[in-house]
Short mmCIF file of C-alpha atoms in Angstrom, two decimals:
data_model
loop_
_atom_site.label_atom_id
_atom_site.label_comp_id
_atom_site.label_asym_id
_atom_site.label_seq_id
_atom_site.Cartn_x
_atom_site.Cartn_y
_atom_site.Cartn_z
CA MET M 1 17.78 -42.03 -76.92
CA ILE M 2 18.39 -40.59 -73.44
CA ALA M 3 15.18 -40.06 -71.47
CA LEU M 4 14.68 -36.74 -69.74
CA PRO M 5 14.57 -36.77 -65.93
CA ALA M 6 11.00 -37.31 -64.78
CA PRO M 7 10.33 -33.71 -63.61
CA PHE M 8 11.32 -32.39 -67.07
CA GLN M 9 8.46 -34.35 -68.56
CA ILE M 10 6.11 -31.89 -66.87
CA ARG M 11 5.51 -28.78 -69.01
CA ASP M 12 5.07 -26.28 -66.19
CA TYR M 13 8.17 -27.53 -64.42
CA ARG M 14 10.23 -26.99 -67.58
CA ALA M 15 9.09 -23.37 -67.70
CA PHE M 16 9.83 -22.98 -64.00
CA TRP M 17 13.33 -24.44 -64.44
CA ALA M 18 14.07 -22.15 -67.37
CA SER M 19 12.90 -19.12 -65.38
CA ARG M 20 15.27 -19.99 -62.52
CA PHE M 21 18.18 -20.47 -64.91
CA LEU M 22 17.66 -17.20 -66.79
CA ALA M 23 17.09 -15.21 -63.60
CA THR M 24 20.24 -16.68 -62.06
CA VAL M 25 22.42 -15.80 -65.06
CA ALA M 26 21.10 -12.24 -65.00
CA GLY M 27 21.32 -11.93 -61.23
CA MET M 28 24.90 -13.20 -61.07
CA MET M 29 25.90 -10.79 -63.81
CA LEU M 30 24.54 -7.94 -61.69
CA VAL M 31 26.24 -9.25 -58.53
CA ILE M 32 29.70 -9.45 -60.07
CA VAL M 33 29.52 -6.14 -61.93
CA ILE M 34 28.06 -4.18 -59.00
CA GLY M 35 30.65 -5.64 -56.62
CA TRP M 36 33.51 -4.90 -59.01
CA GLN M 37 32.36 -1.33 -59.66
CA VAL M 38 31.94 -0.59 -55.94
CA TYR M 39 35.43 -1.90 -55.15
CA ASP M 40 37.03 -0.32 -58.22
CA ILE M 41 35.53 3.10 -57.53
CA ALA M 42 36.46 2.90 -53.85
CA ARG M 43 40.07 1.89 -54.58
CA GLU M 44 40.61 5.19 -56.38
CA THR M 45 40.52 6.99 -53.02
CA MET M 46 40.74 4.25 -50.33
CA SER M 47 43.07 1.53 -49.09
CA ARG M 48 42.42 -2.13 -49.90
CA ASP M 49 40.88 -2.91 -46.51
CA ASP M 50 38.69 0.23 -46.47
CA ALA M 51 37.42 -0.59 -49.95
CA ALA M 52 36.74 -4.18 -48.82
CA PHE M 53 34.57 -2.74 -46.06
CA LEU M 54 32.33 -1.15 -48.70
CA LEU M 55 31.81 -4.60 -50.21
CA GLY M 56 30.41 -5.58 -46.84
CA MET M 57 28.12 -2.55 -46.91
CA ILE M 58 26.71 -3.73 -50.26
CA GLY M 59 25.78 -6.98 -48.52
CA LEU M 60 24.04 -5.02 -45.77
CA ALA M 61 22.13 -2.94 -48.33
CA GLN M 62 20.74 -6.15 -49.84
CA PHE M 63 19.99 -7.77 -46.48
CA LEU M 64 17.97 -5.00 -44.83
CA PRO M 65 14.98 -5.26 -47.25
CA LEU M 66 15.10 -9.06 -46.95
CA PHE M 67 15.08 -8.83 -43.17
CA CYS M 68 12.16 -6.40 -43.12
CA LEU M 69 10.03 -8.21 -45.70
CA ALA M 70 10.90 -11.91 -45.60
CA LEU M 71 8.40 -13.12 -43.00
CA VAL M 72 5.56 -10.96 -44.36
CA VAL M 73 6.26 -12.24 -47.87
CA GLY M 74 5.99 -15.80 -46.56
CA VAL M 75 2.45 -15.09 -45.40
CA ILE M 76 1.63 -13.57 -48.80
CA ALA M 77 3.07 -16.65 -50.55
CA ASP M 78 0.67 -18.84 -48.55
CA ARG M 79 -2.37 -16.63 -49.36
CA MET M 80 -1.86 -15.48 -52.96
CA ASP M 81 -1.02 -17.04 -56.29
CA ARG M 82 2.73 -17.61 -56.04
CA ARG M 83 3.17 -17.06 -59.78
CA TYR M 84 1.97 -13.45 -59.50
CA ILE M 85 4.41 -12.70 -56.67
CA ALA M 86 7.36 -14.09 -58.62
CA ARG M 87 6.38 -12.14 -61.74
CA ALA M 88 6.20 -8.86 -59.82
CA ALA M 89 9.65 -9.49 -58.32
CA VAL M 90 11.16 -10.17 -61.73
CA ALA M 91 9.55 -7.00 -63.11
CA LEU M 92 11.39 -5.02 -60.41
CA GLU M 93 14.66 -6.73 -61.39
CA ILE M 94 14.09 -5.70 -65.01
CA GLY M 95 13.76 -2.09 -63.87
CA CYS M 96 16.92 -2.27 -61.73
CA ALA M 97 19.04 -3.63 -64.58
CA ALA M 98 17.63 -1.09 -67.03
CA VAL M 99 18.37 1.85 -64.70
CA LEU M 100 22.00 0.81 -64.20
CA GLY M 101 22.34 0.23 -67.93
CA GLY M 102 21.06 3.72 -68.63
CA LEU M 103 23.45 5.28 -66.11
CA ALA M 104 26.37 3.35 -67.59
CA LEU M 105 25.45 4.47 -71.10
CA ALA M 106 25.41 8.06 -69.86
CA GLY M 107 28.92 7.57 -68.48
CA ASP M 108 27.93 8.49 -64.93
CA MET M 109 27.73 5.71 -62.32
CA PRO M 110 27.53 7.27 -58.84
CA MET M 111 28.27 5.01 -55.89
CA VAL M 112 24.90 5.82 -54.34
CA ALA M 113 23.10 4.40 -57.39
CA LEU M 114 24.85 1.06 -56.93
CA PHE M 115 23.77 0.93 -53.28
CA VAL M 116 20.16 1.93 -54.02
CA VAL M 117 19.84 -0.69 -56.76
CA ALA M 118 21.41 -3.30 -54.47
CA ALA M 119 18.70 -2.53 -51.91
CA LEU M 120 15.95 -2.76 -54.54
CA LEU M 121 17.34 -6.10 -55.69
CA GLY M 122 17.06 -7.18 -52.05
CA VAL M 123 13.38 -6.24 -52.15
CA ALA M 124 12.90 -8.29 -55.34
CA ARG M 125 14.67 -11.29 -53.83
CA ALA M 126 12.58 -11.05 -50.67
CA PHE M 127 9.46 -11.62 -52.76
CA GLN M 128 10.93 -13.91 -55.39
CA GLY M 129 12.67 -16.43 -53.10
CA PRO M 130 9.74 -17.67 -50.95
CA SER M 131 7.25 -17.58 -53.82
CA MET M 132 9.50 -19.62 -56.13
CA ALA M 133 10.50 -22.05 -53.38
CA ALA M 134 6.86 -22.60 -52.43
CA LEU M 135 5.79 -22.90 -56.08
CA ALA M 136 8.16 -25.71 -57.02
CA PRO M 137 6.50 -28.45 -54.90
CA ASN M 138 3.16 -27.64 -56.59
CA LEU M 139 4.54 -28.48 -60.03
CA VAL M 140 5.72 -32.07 -59.48
CA PRO M 141 4.36 -35.11 -57.62
CA ARG M 142 5.67 -35.53 -54.09
CA GLU M 143 7.77 -38.58 -54.97
CA LEU M 144 9.65 -36.52 -57.59
CA LEU M 145 10.37 -33.60 -55.28
CA PRO M 146 13.94 -34.55 -54.20
CA GLN M 147 14.89 -35.04 -57.86
CA ALA M 148 13.22 -31.73 -58.77
CA ILE M 149 15.14 -29.99 -55.97
CA ALA M 150 18.39 -31.33 -57.43
CA LEU M 151 17.36 -30.12 -60.89
CA ASN M 152 16.43 -26.73 -59.39
CA SER M 153 19.94 -26.57 -58.02
CA ILE M 154 21.35 -27.39 -61.45
CA SER M 155 19.42 -24.47 -62.93
CA TRP M 156 20.75 -22.13 -60.26
CA GLN M 157 24.30 -23.44 -60.27
CA SER M 158 24.50 -23.56 -64.06
CA GLY M 159 23.36 -19.95 -64.16
CA ALA M 160 25.89 -19.12 -61.47
CA VAL M 161 28.65 -20.73 -63.56
CA ILE M 162 27.70 -18.82 -66.71
CA GLY M 163 26.71 -15.48 -65.18
CA PRO M 164 29.98 -14.26 -63.59
CA PRO M 165 32.37 -14.82 -66.53
CA LEU M 166 29.69 -13.59 -68.92
CA GLY M 167 29.22 -10.46 -66.81
CA ALA M 168 32.98 -9.86 -66.64
CA PHE M 169 33.37 -10.38 -70.40
CA LEU M 170 30.48 -8.05 -71.22
CA TYR M 171 31.83 -5.45 -68.78
CA ALA M 172 35.14 -5.53 -70.67
CA VAL M 173 33.15 -4.74 -73.83
CA SER M 174 31.49 -1.77 -72.13
CA PRO M 175 30.21 -1.04 -68.59
CA ALA M 176 26.63 -0.75 -69.87
CA THR M 177 26.50 -4.07 -71.74
CA PRO M 178 26.10 -6.50 -68.79
CA TYR M 179 23.26 -4.43 -67.33
CA LEU M 180 21.37 -4.28 -70.61
CA VAL M 181 21.84 -8.00 -71.28
CA ALA M 182 20.64 -8.73 -67.73
CA ALA M 183 17.49 -6.71 -68.42
CA VAL M 184 16.81 -8.85 -71.51
CA LEU M 185 17.37 -12.08 -69.56
CA PHE M 186 15.03 -10.95 -66.79
CA THR M 187 12.41 -10.21 -69.46
CA LEU M 188 12.73 -13.78 -70.75
CA THR M 189 12.37 -14.97 -67.15
CA PHE M 190 9.10 -13.05 -66.88
CA ILE M 191 7.83 -14.71 -70.07
CA CYS M 192 8.67 -18.18 -68.70
CA LEU M 193 6.75 -17.43 -65.51
CA MET M 194 3.76 -16.32 -67.58
CA ILE M 195 3.70 -19.76 -69.24
CA ILE M 196 3.13 -21.63 -65.95
CA ARG M 197 -0.51 -22.58 -65.56
CA PRO M 198 -2.49 -22.08 -62.31
CA VAL M 199 -1.45 -24.31 -59.41
CA PRO M 200 -3.50 -25.53 -56.44
CA MET M 201 -3.84 -22.87 -53.79
CA PRO M 202 -3.39 -23.65 -50.09
CA PRO M 203 -6.58 -23.72 -48.00
CA PRO M 204 -7.87 -20.21 -47.15
CA ALA M 205 -6.20 -18.78 -44.06
CA THR M 206 -8.32 -18.77 -40.91
CA VAL M 207 -5.97 -16.68 -38.77
CA THR M 208 -4.60 -13.15 -38.92
CA PRO M 209 -1.43 -12.38 -40.91
CA TRP M 210 0.54 -11.82 -37.69
CA ARG M 211 -0.63 -15.16 -36.33
CA SER M 212 0.39 -16.74 -39.64
CA VAL M 213 3.88 -15.30 -39.30
CA MET M 214 4.18 -16.62 -35.75
CA GLU M 215 2.92 -20.06 -36.83
CA GLY M 216 5.71 -20.23 -39.41
CA ILE M 217 8.35 -19.21 -36.85
CA ASN M 218 6.99 -21.60 -34.22
CA PHE M 219 6.92 -24.49 -36.69
CA VAL M 220 10.59 -23.99 -37.46
CA ARG M 221 11.49 -23.45 -33.79
CA HIS M 222 9.81 -26.68 -32.65
CA ASN M 223 11.03 -28.89 -35.50
CA PRO M 224 14.63 -29.82 -34.65
CA VAL M 225 15.41 -31.17 -38.13
CA VAL M 226 14.21 -28.00 -39.91
CA LEU M 227 15.69 -25.64 -37.30
CA GLY M 228 19.03 -27.43 -37.26
CA ALA M 229 19.31 -27.52 -41.05
CA ILE M 230 18.43 -23.84 -41.47
CA SER M 231 20.59 -22.53 -38.64
CA LEU M 232 23.61 -24.65 -39.61
CA ASP M 233 23.64 -22.97 -43.01
CA LEU M 234 23.20 -19.56 -41.39
CA PHE M 235 26.21 -19.68 -39.12
CA ALA M 236 28.54 -21.76 -41.31
CA VAL M 237 28.12 -19.52 -44.37
CA LEU M 238 27.97 -16.37 -42.22
CA LEU M 239 31.48 -17.13 -41.00
CA GLY M 240 32.86 -18.92 -44.06
CA GLY M 241 31.71 -16.59 -46.81
CA ALA M 242 34.78 -15.97 -48.97
CA THR M 243 32.92 -14.79 -52.07
CA ALA M 244 32.45 -11.24 -50.75
CA MET M 245 36.23 -10.77 -50.84
CA LEU M 246 36.67 -12.03 -54.41
CA PRO M 247 37.14 -8.53 -55.90
CA VAL M 248 39.92 -8.00 -53.33
CA TYR M 249 41.61 -11.27 -54.27
CA ALA M 250 41.18 -10.65 -58.01
CA ARG M 251 42.65 -7.17 -57.96
CA ASP M 252 45.13 -7.09 -55.06
CA VAL M 253 46.04 -10.66 -54.00
CA LEU M 254 46.06 -12.84 -57.10
CA MET M 255 46.53 -9.90 -59.48
CA VAL M 256 44.18 -11.24 -62.18
CA GLY M 257 41.86 -8.23 -62.59
CA VAL M 258 38.23 -8.28 -63.66
CA GLU M 259 39.02 -10.97 -66.24
CA GLY M 260 40.06 -13.32 -63.42
CA LEU M 261 37.17 -12.26 -61.18
CA GLY M 262 34.66 -13.99 -63.47
CA PRO M 263 36.26 -17.45 -63.20
CA LEU M 264 36.78 -16.99 -59.45
CA ARG M 265 33.13 -16.18 -58.94
CA ALA M 266 32.04 -19.03 -61.24
CA ALA M 267 34.28 -21.67 -59.63
CA PRO M 268 32.03 -22.44 -56.61
CA ALA M 269 29.04 -22.70 -58.93
CA LEU M 270 30.94 -25.07 -61.21
CA GLY M 271 31.62 -27.44 -58.32
CA ALA M 272 28.02 -27.10 -57.21
CA ALA M 273 26.66 -27.73 -60.70
CA ILE M 274 28.67 -30.94 -61.07
CA THR M 275 27.40 -32.14 -57.69
CA ALA M 276 23.81 -31.20 -58.53
CA LEU M 277 24.03 -33.11 -61.84
CA ILE M 278 25.21 -36.20 -59.98
CA LEU M 279 22.40 -35.81 -57.45
CA ALA M 280 19.80 -35.42 -60.19
CA THR M 281 20.81 -38.72 -61.77
CA ARG M 282 21.79 -40.58 -58.59
CA PRO M 283 19.88 -38.96 -55.70
CA LEU M 284 21.22 -39.33 -52.17
CA ARG M 285 18.92 -41.66 -50.23
CA ARG M 286 20.72 -42.74 -47.04
CA ASN M 287 22.80 -41.13 -44.28
CA VAL M 288 21.55 -37.69 -45.29
CA GLY M 289 22.35 -36.05 -41.93
CA PRO M 290 25.96 -37.24 -41.60
CA VAL M 291 26.61 -36.34 -45.26
CA MET M 292 25.37 -32.79 -44.69
CA PHE M 293 27.60 -32.23 -41.65
CA LEU M 294 30.63 -33.69 -43.46
CA CYS M 295 30.09 -31.38 -46.42
CA VAL M 296 29.72 -28.27 -44.27
CA GLY M 297 33.04 -29.17 -42.61
CA VAL M 298 34.69 -29.56 -46.03
CA PHE M 299 33.23 -26.18 -46.99
CA GLY M 300 35.05 -24.58 -44.05
CA LEU M 301 38.36 -26.29 -44.83
CA ALA M 302 38.18 -25.29 -48.52
CA THR M 303 37.59 -21.70 -47.41
CA VAL M 304 40.80 -21.81 -45.36
CA VAL M 305 42.77 -23.14 -48.36
CA PHE M 306 41.39 -20.40 -50.59
CA GLY M 307 42.16 -17.73 -48.03
CA LEU M 308 45.82 -18.76 -47.79
CA SER M 309 46.36 -19.33 -51.52
CA THR M 310 48.37 -16.95 -53.68
CA SER M 311 48.11 -19.25 -56.72
CA PHE M 312 45.26 -18.65 -59.17
CA PRO M 313 44.86 -22.37 -60.12
CA LEU M 314 44.87 -23.45 -56.46
CA SER M 315 42.35 -20.74 -55.61
CA ILE M 316 40.07 -21.94 -58.42
CA ALA M 317 40.38 -25.56 -57.22
CA ALA M 318 39.60 -24.61 -53.61
CA LEU M 319 36.52 -22.67 -54.72
CA VAL M 320 35.32 -25.62 -56.85
CA VAL M 321 35.58 -27.93 -53.82
CA LEU M 322 33.88 -25.30 -51.66
CA GLY M 323 30.97 -25.08 -54.08
CA ALA M 324 30.62 -28.85 -54.41
CA ALA M 325 30.48 -29.29 -50.63
CA ASP M 326 28.02 -26.44 -50.26
CA MET M 327 25.77 -27.88 -52.97
CA MET M 328 25.53 -31.22 -51.22
CA SER M 329 24.55 -29.56 -47.95
CA VAL M 330 22.06 -27.30 -49.77
CA PHE M 331 20.45 -30.32 -51.44
CA VAL M 332 20.08 -32.17 -48.15
CA ARG M 333 18.80 -29.10 -46.33
CA GLY M 334 16.31 -28.18 -49.06
CA SER M 335 14.92 -31.72 -49.28
CA LEU M 336 14.59 -32.07 -45.51
CA ILE M 337 12.83 -28.71 -45.17
CA GLN M 338 10.38 -29.30 -48.02
CA LEU M 339 9.53 -32.87 -47.00
CA HIS M 340 9.16 -32.00 -43.30
CA THR M 341 6.86 -29.01 -44.00
CA PRO M 342 3.11 -29.21 -44.83
CA ASP M 343 2.12 -27.48 -48.07
CA ASP M 344 -0.03 -24.86 -46.33
CA MET M 345 3.05 -23.67 -44.44
CA ARG M 346 5.68 -23.95 -47.17
CA GLY M 347 5.53 -20.25 -48.03
CA ARG M 348 6.10 -19.19 -44.43
CA VAL M 349 8.77 -21.79 -43.75
CA SER M 350 10.47 -20.96 -47.06
CA SER M 351 10.48 -17.30 -46.03
CA VAL M 352 12.07 -18.16 -42.68
CA SER M 353 14.61 -20.32 -44.50
CA GLY M 354 15.18 -17.57 -47.04
CA LEU M 355 15.74 -15.06 -44.25
CA PHE M 356 18.37 -17.32 -42.69
CA ILE M 357 20.02 -17.94 -46.07
CA SER M 358 20.05 -14.24 -46.88
CA ALA M 359 21.43 -13.48 -43.45
CA SER M 360 24.21 -16.00 -44.05
CA ASN M 361 25.02 -14.55 -47.49
CA GLU M 362 24.50 -10.80 -47.15
CA LEU M 363 25.37 -10.52 -43.46
CA GLY M 364 28.28 -12.85 -44.24
CA GLU M 365 29.44 -10.20 -46.68
CA LEU M 366 29.06 -7.56 -43.96
CA GLU M 367 30.98 -9.73 -41.51
CA SER M 368 33.70 -10.29 -44.08
CA GLY M 369 33.90 -6.56 -44.79
CA LEU M 370 34.14 -5.67 -41.10
CA ALA M 371 36.70 -8.39 -40.44
CA ALA M 372 38.74 -7.29 -43.44
CA ARG M 373 38.65 -3.70 -42.19
CA PHE M 374 40.16 -4.63 -38.81
CA LEU M 375 42.09 -7.87 -39.55
CA GLY M 376 42.86 -7.61 -43.24
CA ALA M 377 41.15 -9.46 -46.10
CA VAL M 378 43.25 -12.63 -46.00
CA PRO M 379 43.11 -13.22 -42.21
CA ALA M 380 39.36 -12.53 -42.32
CA VAL M 381 38.76 -15.28 -44.90
CA VAL M 382 40.97 -17.81 -43.08
CA ALA M 383 39.37 -17.10 -39.69
CA GLY M 384 35.91 -17.46 -41.25
CA GLY M 385 36.74 -20.91 -42.64
CA ILE M 386 37.98 -22.07 -39.24
CA GLY M 387 34.80 -20.70 -37.67
CA ALA M 388 32.66 -22.70 -40.12
CA VAL M 389 34.39 -25.93 -39.06
CA ILE M 390 33.80 -25.11 -35.38
CA VAL M 391 30.12 -24.40 -36.06
CA THR M 392 29.78 -27.77 -37.80
CA LEU M 393 31.10 -29.59 -34.75
CA LEU M 394 28.87 -27.63 -32.36
CA TRP M 395 25.71 -28.22 -34.44
CA ALA M 396 26.46 -31.95 -34.76
CA TRP M 397 26.43 -32.08 -30.95
CA ARG M 398 23.43 -29.74 -30.49
CA PHE M 399 21.06 -31.34 -33.07
CA PRO M 400 21.35 -35.14 -32.78
CA GLU M 401 18.07 -35.62 -34.71
CA LEU M 402 19.67 -33.95 -37.71
CA ARG M 403 23.06 -35.61 -37.24
CA THR M 404 21.50 -39.08 -37.24
CA ALA M 405 18.89 -38.47 -39.98
CA ASP M 406 19.07 -41.39 -42.39
CA ARG M 407 16.38 -40.65 -44.99
CA PHE M 408 14.54 -37.61 -46.29
CA GLU M 409 11.01 -38.81 -45.51
CA GLY M 410 9.16 -36.61 -43.07
CA PRO M 411 5.65 -35.90 -41.78
CA ALA M 412 4.81 -33.16 -44.28
CA ASP M 413 1.30 -33.18 -45.76
CA LYS M 414 0.12 -35.84 -43.33
CA PRO M 415 -3.03 -35.03 -41.33
CA ARG M 416 -2.20 -32.84 -38.39
#
């Protein structure tokens, strides 16, 4: 009989893992359907590159709430029960999916509704991300945290593999179906979060909320390992984000339509899920810094291959490699950040990290949309991949502490 990984033997962690998986499936369904509908509606009256620009605007609509709320939410996550914050965020996601489902059933999906819901989903993610990231370390012993982080990644990546093709398939059934199914999945997520029992709260804050925000920023700024890991992801993904252009490639480059968009969107998550499964069973223990830089470089090169490809199988393969490389760097970055951050600051540091990650993803979509508008979609993707490789080389020179990091162990939770 195969024994479960150690974190899965903890009841509350199992509920947490299930909530992440269900929320990811639902969230990825919304991402792919909203992106496809925005591009499809725009292509009725616009050129390919002008419609691609609107995909970038969707990214901006999601980023602005994250930018405005992320640091404040980090303070809240260090002062309130993190379970309550996550539950409230999921409740908002249920409402967003239900509204779009209702509009689709009525046969009237205005472009403005897609942008408003994208912004509200950004609000939900601003609250959900830091609270969930800060909650996870409270559910497992410290020595199991790297393995739990890998399992967390499996839940996210597995959901990201299933969500896009499922969303595309359900959209082919009817435009309303993926939204309504997403609402049901978010409801199940809420139930899983309700199962988690109370966790230890950080010590009561002794400083003002503004001072708490500044403490989180200053901690990141003065910790070269944490700062280097967070900022490397920001700039590499900001430049190398090819996923924003997937509707363009599916419809106008590879000519595979919405049916091909699902597999394209799922391919990076498939590579990431395979990598996360390997890491969960055989965790990385040595040379963590060099491995992270190598994988970010591979991420950039795979982006270039995808950008130049006109073959659907080659594009899928490039995206699988891209996702696998990104997963390895995400695992290293997440472990370093959590293990180098004291528990009473994890909410704030997670919010700073989440802000950087969101900037890399959503602003990466904006950058891709702008570049596609002026350069064309294909040159924009290729140039972004080359930029990610250049960033990797610059950060390896600028952050030697991160480049030479051998193990995950850090000073977190030691007396300060």
